[in-house]
XYZ file of N, CA, C and O in Angstrom:
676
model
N 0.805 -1.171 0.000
C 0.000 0.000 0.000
C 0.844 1.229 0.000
O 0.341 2.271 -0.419
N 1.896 1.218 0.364
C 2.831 2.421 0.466
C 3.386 2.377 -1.077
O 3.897 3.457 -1.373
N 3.412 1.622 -1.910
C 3.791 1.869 -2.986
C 3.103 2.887 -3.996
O 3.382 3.782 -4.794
N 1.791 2.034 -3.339
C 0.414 2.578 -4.400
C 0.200 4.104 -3.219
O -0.958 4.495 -3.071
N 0.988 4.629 -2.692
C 0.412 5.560 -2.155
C 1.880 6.897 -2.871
O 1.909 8.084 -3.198
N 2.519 6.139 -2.822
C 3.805 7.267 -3.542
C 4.122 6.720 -5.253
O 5.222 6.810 -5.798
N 2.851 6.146 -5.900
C 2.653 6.460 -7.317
C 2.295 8.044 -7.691
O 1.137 8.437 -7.551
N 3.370 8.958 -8.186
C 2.550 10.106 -8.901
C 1.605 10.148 -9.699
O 1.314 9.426 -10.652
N 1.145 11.011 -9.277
C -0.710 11.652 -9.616
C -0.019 12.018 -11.117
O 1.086 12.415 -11.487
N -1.295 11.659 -11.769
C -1.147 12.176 -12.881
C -0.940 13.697 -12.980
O -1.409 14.270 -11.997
N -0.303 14.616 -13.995
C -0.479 15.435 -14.198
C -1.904 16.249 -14.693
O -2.553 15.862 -15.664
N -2.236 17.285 -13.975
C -3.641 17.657 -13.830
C -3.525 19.276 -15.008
O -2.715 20.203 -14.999
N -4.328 19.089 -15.601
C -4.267 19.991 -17.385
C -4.742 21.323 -16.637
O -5.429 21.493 -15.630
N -4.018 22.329 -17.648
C -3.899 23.823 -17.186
C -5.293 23.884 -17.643
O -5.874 23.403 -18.616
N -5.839 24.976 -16.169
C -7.042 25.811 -16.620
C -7.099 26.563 -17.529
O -6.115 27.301 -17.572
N -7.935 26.748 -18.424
C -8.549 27.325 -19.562
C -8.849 28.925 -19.246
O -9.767 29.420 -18.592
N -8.010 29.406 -19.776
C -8.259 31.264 -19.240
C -9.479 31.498 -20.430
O -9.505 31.039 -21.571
N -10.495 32.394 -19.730
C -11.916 32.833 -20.876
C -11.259 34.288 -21.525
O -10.655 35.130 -20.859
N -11.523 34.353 -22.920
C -11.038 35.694 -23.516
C -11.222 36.282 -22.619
O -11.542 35.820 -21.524
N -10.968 38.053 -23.043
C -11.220 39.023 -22.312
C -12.182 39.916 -22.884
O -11.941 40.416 -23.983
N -13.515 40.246 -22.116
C -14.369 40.953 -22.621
C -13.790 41.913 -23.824
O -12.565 41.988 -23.735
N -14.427 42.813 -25.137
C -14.545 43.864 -25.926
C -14.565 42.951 -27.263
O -14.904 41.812 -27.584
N -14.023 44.077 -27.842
C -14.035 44.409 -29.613
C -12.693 43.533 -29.675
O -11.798 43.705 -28.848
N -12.597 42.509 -30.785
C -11.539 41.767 -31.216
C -10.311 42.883 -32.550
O -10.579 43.230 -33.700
N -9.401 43.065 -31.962
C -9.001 44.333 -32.717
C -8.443 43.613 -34.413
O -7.713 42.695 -34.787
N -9.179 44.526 -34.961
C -8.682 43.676 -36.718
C -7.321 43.931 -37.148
O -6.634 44.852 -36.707
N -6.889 42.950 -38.170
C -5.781 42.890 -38.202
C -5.109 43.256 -39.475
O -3.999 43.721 -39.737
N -6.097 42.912 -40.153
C -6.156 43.328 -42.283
C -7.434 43.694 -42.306
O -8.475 43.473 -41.687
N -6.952 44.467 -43.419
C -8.841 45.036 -44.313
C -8.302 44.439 -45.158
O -7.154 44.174 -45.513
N -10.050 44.112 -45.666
C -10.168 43.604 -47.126
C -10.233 44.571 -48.155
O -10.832 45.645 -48.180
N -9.188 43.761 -49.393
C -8.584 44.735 -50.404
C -10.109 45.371 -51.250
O -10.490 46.539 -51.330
N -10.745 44.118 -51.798
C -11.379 43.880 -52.248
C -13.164 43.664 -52.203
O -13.685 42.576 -52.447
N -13.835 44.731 -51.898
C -15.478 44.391 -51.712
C -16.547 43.577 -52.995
O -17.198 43.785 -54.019
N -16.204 42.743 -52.210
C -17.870 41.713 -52.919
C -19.119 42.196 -53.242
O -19.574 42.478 -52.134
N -19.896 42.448 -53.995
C -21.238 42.938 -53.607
C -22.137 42.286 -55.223
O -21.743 42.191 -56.386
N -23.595 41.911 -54.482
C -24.576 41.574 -55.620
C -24.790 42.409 -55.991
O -25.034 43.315 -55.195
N -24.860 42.740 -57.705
C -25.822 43.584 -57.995
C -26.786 43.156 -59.459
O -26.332 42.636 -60.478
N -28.301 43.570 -59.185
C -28.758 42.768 -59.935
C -29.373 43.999 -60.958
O -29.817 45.022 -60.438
N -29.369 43.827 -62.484
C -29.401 44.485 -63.664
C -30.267 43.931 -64.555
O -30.285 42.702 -64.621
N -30.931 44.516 -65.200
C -31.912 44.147 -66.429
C -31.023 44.094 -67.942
O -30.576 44.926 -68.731
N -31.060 42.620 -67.828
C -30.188 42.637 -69.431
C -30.575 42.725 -70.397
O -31.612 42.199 -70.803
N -29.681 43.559 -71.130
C -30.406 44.135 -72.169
C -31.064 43.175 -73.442
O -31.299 43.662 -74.548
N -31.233 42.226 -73.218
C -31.635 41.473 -74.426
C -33.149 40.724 -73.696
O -33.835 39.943 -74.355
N -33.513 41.136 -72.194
C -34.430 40.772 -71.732
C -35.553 41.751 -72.241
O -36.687 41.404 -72.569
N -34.961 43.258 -72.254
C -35.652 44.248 -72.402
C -36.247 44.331 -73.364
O -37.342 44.885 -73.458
N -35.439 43.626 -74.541
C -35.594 43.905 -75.639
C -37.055 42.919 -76.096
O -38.135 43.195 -76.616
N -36.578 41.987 -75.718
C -38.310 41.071 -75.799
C -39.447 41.756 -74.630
O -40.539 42.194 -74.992
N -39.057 41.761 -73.414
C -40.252 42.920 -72.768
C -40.958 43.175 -73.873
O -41.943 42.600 -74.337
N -39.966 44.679 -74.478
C -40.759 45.507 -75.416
C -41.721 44.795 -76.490
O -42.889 44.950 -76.847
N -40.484 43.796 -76.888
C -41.764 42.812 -78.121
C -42.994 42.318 -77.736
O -44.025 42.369 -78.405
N -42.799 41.640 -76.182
C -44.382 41.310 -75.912
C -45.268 42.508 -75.391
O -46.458 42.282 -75.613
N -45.076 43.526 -74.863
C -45.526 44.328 -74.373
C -46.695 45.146 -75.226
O -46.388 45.265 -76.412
N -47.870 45.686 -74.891
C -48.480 46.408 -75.317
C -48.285 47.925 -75.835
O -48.259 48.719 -74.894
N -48.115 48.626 -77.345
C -47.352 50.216 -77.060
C -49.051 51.024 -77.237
O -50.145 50.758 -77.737
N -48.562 51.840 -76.672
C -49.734 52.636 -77.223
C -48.966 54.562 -76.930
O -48.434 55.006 -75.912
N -49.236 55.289 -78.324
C -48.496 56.369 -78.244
C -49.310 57.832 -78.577
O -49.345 58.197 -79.752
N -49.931 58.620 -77.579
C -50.464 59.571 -78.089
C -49.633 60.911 -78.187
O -48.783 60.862 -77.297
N -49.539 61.960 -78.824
C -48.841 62.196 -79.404
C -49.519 64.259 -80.161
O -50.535 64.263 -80.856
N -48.871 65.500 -79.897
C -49.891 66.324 -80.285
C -48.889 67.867 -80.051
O -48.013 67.950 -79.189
N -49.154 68.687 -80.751
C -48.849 69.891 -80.815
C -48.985 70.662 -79.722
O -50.087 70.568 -79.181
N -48.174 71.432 -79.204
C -48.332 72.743 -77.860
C -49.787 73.144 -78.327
O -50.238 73.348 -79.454
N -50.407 73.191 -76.985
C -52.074 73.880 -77.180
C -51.942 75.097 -77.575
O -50.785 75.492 -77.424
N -52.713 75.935 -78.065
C -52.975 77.003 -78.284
C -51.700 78.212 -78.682
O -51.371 79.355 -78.366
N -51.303 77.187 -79.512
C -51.028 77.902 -80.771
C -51.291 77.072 -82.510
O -51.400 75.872 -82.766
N -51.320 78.060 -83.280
C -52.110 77.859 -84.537
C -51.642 77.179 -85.508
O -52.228 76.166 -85.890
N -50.297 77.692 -86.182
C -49.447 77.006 -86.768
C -48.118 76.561 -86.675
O -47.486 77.087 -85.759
N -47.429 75.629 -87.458
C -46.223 75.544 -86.983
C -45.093 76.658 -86.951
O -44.973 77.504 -87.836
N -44.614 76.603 -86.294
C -43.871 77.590 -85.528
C -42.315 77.248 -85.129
O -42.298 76.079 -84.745
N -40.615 77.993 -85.057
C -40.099 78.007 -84.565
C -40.486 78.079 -82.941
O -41.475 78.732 -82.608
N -39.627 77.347 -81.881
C -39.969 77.419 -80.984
C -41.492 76.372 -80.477
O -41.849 76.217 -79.309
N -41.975 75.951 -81.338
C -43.338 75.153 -80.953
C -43.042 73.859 -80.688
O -42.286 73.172 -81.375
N -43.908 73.320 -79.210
C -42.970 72.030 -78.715
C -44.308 71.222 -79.231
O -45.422 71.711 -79.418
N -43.893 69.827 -79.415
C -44.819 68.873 -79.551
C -44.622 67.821 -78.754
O -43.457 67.437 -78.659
N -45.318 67.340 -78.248
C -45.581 66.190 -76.996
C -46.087 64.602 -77.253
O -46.833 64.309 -78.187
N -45.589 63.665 -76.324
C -45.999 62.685 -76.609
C -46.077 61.873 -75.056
O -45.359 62.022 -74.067
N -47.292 60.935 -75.293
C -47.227 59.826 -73.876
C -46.591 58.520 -74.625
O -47.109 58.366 -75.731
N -45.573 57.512 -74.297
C -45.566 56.955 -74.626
C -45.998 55.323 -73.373
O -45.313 55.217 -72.356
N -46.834 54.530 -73.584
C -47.408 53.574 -72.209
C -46.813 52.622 -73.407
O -46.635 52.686 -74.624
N -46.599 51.640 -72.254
C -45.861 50.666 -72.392
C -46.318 49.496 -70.961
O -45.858 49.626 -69.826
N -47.153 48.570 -71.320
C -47.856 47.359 -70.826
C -47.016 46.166 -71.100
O -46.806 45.879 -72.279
N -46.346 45.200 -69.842
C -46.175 44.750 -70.374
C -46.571 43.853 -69.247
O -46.185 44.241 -68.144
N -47.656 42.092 -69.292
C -47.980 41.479 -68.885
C -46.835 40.123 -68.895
O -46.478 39.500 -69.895
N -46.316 39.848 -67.203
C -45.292 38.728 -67.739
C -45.620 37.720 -68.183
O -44.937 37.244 -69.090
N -47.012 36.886 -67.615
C -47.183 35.885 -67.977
C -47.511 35.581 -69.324
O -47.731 34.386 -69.524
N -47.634 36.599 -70.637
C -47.516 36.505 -72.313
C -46.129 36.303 -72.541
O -45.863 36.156 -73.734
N -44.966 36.242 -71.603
C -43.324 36.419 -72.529
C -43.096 35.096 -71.445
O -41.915 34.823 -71.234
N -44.174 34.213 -70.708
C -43.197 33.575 -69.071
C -42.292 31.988 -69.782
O -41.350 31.426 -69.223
N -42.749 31.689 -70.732
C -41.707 31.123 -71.371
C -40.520 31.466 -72.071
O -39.990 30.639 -72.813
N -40.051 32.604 -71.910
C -38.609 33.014 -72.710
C -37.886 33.635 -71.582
O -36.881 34.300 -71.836
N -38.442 33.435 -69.890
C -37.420 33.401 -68.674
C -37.345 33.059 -67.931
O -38.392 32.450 -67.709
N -36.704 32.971 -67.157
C -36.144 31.723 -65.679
C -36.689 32.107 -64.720
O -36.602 31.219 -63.871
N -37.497 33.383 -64.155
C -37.795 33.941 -62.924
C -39.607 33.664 -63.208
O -40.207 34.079 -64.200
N -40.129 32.999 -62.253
C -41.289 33.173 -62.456
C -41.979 34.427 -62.895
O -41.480 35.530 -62.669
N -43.430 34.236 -63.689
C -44.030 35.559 -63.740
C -45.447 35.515 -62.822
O -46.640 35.258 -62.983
N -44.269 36.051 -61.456
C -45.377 36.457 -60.756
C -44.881 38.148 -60.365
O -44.102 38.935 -60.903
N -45.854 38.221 -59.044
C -46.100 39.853 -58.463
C -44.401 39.849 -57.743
O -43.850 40.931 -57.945
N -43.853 39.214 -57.256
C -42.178 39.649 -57.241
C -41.590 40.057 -58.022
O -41.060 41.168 -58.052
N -41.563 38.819 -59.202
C -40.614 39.492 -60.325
C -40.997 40.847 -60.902
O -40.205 41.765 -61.112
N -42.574 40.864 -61.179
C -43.105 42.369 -61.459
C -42.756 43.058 -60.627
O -43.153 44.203 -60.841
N -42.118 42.957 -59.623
C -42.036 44.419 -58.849
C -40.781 44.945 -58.758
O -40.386 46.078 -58.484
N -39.964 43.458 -59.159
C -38.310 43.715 -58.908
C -38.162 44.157 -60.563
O -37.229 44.927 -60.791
N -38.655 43.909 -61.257
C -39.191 44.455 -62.698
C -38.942 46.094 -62.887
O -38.115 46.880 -63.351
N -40.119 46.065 -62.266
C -40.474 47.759 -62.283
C -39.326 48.819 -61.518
O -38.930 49.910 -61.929
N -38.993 48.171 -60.407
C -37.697 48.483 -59.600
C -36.412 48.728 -60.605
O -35.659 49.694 -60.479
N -36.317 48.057 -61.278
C -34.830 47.966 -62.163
C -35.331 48.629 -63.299
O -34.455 49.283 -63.866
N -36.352 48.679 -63.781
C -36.819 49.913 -65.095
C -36.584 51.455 -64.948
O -36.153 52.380 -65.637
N -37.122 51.239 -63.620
C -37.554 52.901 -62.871
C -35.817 54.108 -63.080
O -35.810 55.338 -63.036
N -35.055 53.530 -63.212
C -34.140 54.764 -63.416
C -32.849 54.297 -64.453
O -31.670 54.651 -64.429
N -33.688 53.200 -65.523
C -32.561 52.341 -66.692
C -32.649 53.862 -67.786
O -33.553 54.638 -68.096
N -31.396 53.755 -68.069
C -31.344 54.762 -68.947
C -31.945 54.147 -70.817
O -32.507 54.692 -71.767
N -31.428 52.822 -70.529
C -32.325 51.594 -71.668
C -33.210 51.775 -71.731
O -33.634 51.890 -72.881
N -33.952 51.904 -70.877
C -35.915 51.698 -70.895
C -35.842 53.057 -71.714
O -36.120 53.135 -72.911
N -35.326 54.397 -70.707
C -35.308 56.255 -71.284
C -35.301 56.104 -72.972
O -36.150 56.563 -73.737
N -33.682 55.064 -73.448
C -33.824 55.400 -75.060
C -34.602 54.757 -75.741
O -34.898 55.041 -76.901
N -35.195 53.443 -74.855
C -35.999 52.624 -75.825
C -37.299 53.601 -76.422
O -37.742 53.822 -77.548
N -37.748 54.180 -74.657
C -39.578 54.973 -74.893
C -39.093 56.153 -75.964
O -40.001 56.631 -76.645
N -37.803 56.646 -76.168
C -37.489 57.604 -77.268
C -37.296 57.355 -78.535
O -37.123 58.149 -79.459
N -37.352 55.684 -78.534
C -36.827 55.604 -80.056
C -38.239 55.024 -80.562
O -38.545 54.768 -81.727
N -39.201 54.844 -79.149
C -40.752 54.447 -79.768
C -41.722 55.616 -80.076
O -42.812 55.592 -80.647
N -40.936 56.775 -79.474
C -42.114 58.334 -79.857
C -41.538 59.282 -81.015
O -42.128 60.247 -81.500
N -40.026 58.722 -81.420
C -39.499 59.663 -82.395
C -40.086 59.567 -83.447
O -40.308 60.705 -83.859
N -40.536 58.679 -84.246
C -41.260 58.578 -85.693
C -42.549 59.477 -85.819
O -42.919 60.098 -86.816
N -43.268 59.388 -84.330
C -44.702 59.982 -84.366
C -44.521 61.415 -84.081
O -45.364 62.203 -84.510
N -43.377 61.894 -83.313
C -43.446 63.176 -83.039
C -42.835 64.191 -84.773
O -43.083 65.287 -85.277
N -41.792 62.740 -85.185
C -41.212 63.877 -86.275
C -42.079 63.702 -87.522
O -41.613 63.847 -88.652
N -43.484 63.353 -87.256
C -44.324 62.862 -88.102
C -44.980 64.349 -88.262
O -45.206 65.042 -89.254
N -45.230 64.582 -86.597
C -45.903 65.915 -86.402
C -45.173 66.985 -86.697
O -45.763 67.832 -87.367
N -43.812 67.262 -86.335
C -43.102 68.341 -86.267
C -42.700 68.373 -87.934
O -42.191 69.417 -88.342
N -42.890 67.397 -88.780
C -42.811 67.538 -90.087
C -41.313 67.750 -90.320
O -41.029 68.385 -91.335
N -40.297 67.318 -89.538
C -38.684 67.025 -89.835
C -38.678 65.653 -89.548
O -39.517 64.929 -89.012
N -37.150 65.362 -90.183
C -36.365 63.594 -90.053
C -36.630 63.904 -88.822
O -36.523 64.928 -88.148
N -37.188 62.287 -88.548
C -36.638 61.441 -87.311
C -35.470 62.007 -86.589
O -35.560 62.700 -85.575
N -34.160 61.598 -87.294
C -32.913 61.487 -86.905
C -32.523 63.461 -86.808
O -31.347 63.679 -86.517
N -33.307 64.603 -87.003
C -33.014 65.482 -86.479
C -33.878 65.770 -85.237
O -33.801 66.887 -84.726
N -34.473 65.091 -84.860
C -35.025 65.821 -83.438
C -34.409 65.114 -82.483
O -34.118 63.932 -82.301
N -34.276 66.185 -81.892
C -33.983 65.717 -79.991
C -34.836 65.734 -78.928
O -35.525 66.710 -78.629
N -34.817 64.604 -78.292
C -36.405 64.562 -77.420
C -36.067 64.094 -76.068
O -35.452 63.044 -75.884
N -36.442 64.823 -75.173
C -36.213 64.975 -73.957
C -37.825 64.011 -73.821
O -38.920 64.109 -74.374
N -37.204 63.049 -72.734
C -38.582 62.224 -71.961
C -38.349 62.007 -70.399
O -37.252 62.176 -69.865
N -39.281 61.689 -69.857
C -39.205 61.394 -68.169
C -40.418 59.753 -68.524
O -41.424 59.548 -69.203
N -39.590 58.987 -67.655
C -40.403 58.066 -67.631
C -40.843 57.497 -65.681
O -40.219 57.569 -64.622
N -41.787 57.134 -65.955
C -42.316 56.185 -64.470
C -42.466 54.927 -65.170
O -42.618 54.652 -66.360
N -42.352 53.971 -63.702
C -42.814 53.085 -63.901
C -43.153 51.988 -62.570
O -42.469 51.714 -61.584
N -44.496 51.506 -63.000
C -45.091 50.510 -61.751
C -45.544 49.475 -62.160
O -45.759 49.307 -63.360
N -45.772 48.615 -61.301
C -46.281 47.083 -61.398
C -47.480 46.791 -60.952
O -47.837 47.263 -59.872
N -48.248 46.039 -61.622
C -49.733 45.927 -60.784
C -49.847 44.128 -60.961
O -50.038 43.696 -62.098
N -49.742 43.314 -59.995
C -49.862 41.784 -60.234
C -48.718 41.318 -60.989
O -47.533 41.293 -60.658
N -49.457 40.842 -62.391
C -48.270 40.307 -63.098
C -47.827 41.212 -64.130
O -47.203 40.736 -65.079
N -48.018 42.217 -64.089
C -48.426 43.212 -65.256
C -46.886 44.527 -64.930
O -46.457 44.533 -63.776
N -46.354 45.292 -65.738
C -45.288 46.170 -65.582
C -46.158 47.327 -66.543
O -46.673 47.056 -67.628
N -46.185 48.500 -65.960
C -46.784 49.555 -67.099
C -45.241 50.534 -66.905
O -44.527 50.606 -65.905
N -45.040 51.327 -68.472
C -44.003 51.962 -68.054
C -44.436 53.277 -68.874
O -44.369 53.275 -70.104
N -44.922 54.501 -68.091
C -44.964 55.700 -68.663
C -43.936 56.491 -68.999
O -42.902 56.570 -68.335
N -44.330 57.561 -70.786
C -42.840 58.220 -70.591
C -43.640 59.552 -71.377
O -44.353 59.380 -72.366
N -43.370 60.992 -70.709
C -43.557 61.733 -71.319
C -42.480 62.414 -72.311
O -41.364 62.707 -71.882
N -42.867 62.666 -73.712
C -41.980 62.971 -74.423
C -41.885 64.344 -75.038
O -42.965 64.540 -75.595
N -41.125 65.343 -75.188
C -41.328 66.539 -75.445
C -39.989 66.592 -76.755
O -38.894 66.042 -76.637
N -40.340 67.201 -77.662
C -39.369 68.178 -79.260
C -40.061 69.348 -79.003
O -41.224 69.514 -78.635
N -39.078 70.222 -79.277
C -39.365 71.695 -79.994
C -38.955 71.594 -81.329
O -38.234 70.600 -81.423
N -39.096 72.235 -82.539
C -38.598 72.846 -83.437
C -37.674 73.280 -83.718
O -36.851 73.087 -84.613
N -37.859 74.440 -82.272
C -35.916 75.058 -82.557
C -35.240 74.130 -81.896
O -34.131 74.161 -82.429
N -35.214 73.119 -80.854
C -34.379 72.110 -80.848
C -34.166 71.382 -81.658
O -33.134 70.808 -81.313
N -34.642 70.831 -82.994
C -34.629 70.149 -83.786
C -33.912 70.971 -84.670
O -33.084 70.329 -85.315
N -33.954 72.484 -84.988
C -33.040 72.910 -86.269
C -31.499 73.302 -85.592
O -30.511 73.535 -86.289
N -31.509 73.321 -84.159
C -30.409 73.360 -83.502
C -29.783 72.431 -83.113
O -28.794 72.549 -82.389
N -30.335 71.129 -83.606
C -29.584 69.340 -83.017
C -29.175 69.385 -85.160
O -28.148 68.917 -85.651
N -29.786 69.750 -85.593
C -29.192 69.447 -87.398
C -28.488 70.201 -87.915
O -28.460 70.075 -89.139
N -27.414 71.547 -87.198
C -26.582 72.217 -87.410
C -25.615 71.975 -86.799
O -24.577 72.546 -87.136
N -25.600 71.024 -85.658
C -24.233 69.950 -85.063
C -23.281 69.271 -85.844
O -22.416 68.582 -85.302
């Protein structure tokens, strides 16, 4: 028994110190930021427009008589476009999300701006009685979603003397 009494004890394992409370101080920044960003490609848009409904009204500054230097002519251009008529030519369902993340990514595309301009230029320089390709046309567009549906408004404005002042460039 005296043997088994002066066997050494095992060695007994160091206590475990707990961090120390705060902020873990950093050591590198990252060179490099990651980030999603999600975009309407342009070849999606481009069918949008094909299935989409146009409808373009279109008309001379009120109250004045004839054409005129200086006389602006105006246009609405609406633009309907229902997803579930195009929901086989994309990967995202056509429901009220995608319409909204839709309308979200239209709302300030400068694409959508030249598309609704290159759909009111024929009718306005129809009116203003010059080429197409000399008028310059300032538009503002909106745009919202209702269900499955994307409407995209764009008001379109030419003057005259902008038009003989964009064909002396």
């Amino acid at each position: 028994m005296a043997a088994a009494a002066r066997r050494p004890r095992a060695a007994s394992a160091p206590k475990a110190q707990l961090p120390e409370p705060g902020w873990v101080k950093v050591q590198k920044v990252q060179l490099i930021r990651r980030e999603i960003r999600e975009v309407l490609a342009p070849s999606a848009l481009e069918l949008l427009f094909k299935y989409g409904e146009l409808v373009i009204e279109a008309g001379p500054e009120l109250g004045r008589g004839r054409r005129a230097p200086g006389q602006r002519f105006y246009a609405t251009v609406m633009v309907t476009v229902d997803l579930r008529r195009c929901a086989a030519h994309f990967c995202e369902p056509a429901d009220v999300t995608t319409a909204d993340k839709l309308a979200e990514l239209m709302l300030g595309s400068v694409r959508v701006r030249q598309k609704l301009v290159a759909l009111a230029r024929p009718e306005l320089a129809r009116l203003a009685g010059v080429p197409a390709a000399q008028l310059h046309v300032e538009i503002d567009h909106h745009v919202r979603s209702e269900g499955t549906r994307v409407f995209i408004d764009g008001d379109a404005m030419v003057s005259l003397e902008t038009a003989r002042e964009a064909s002396k460039r």
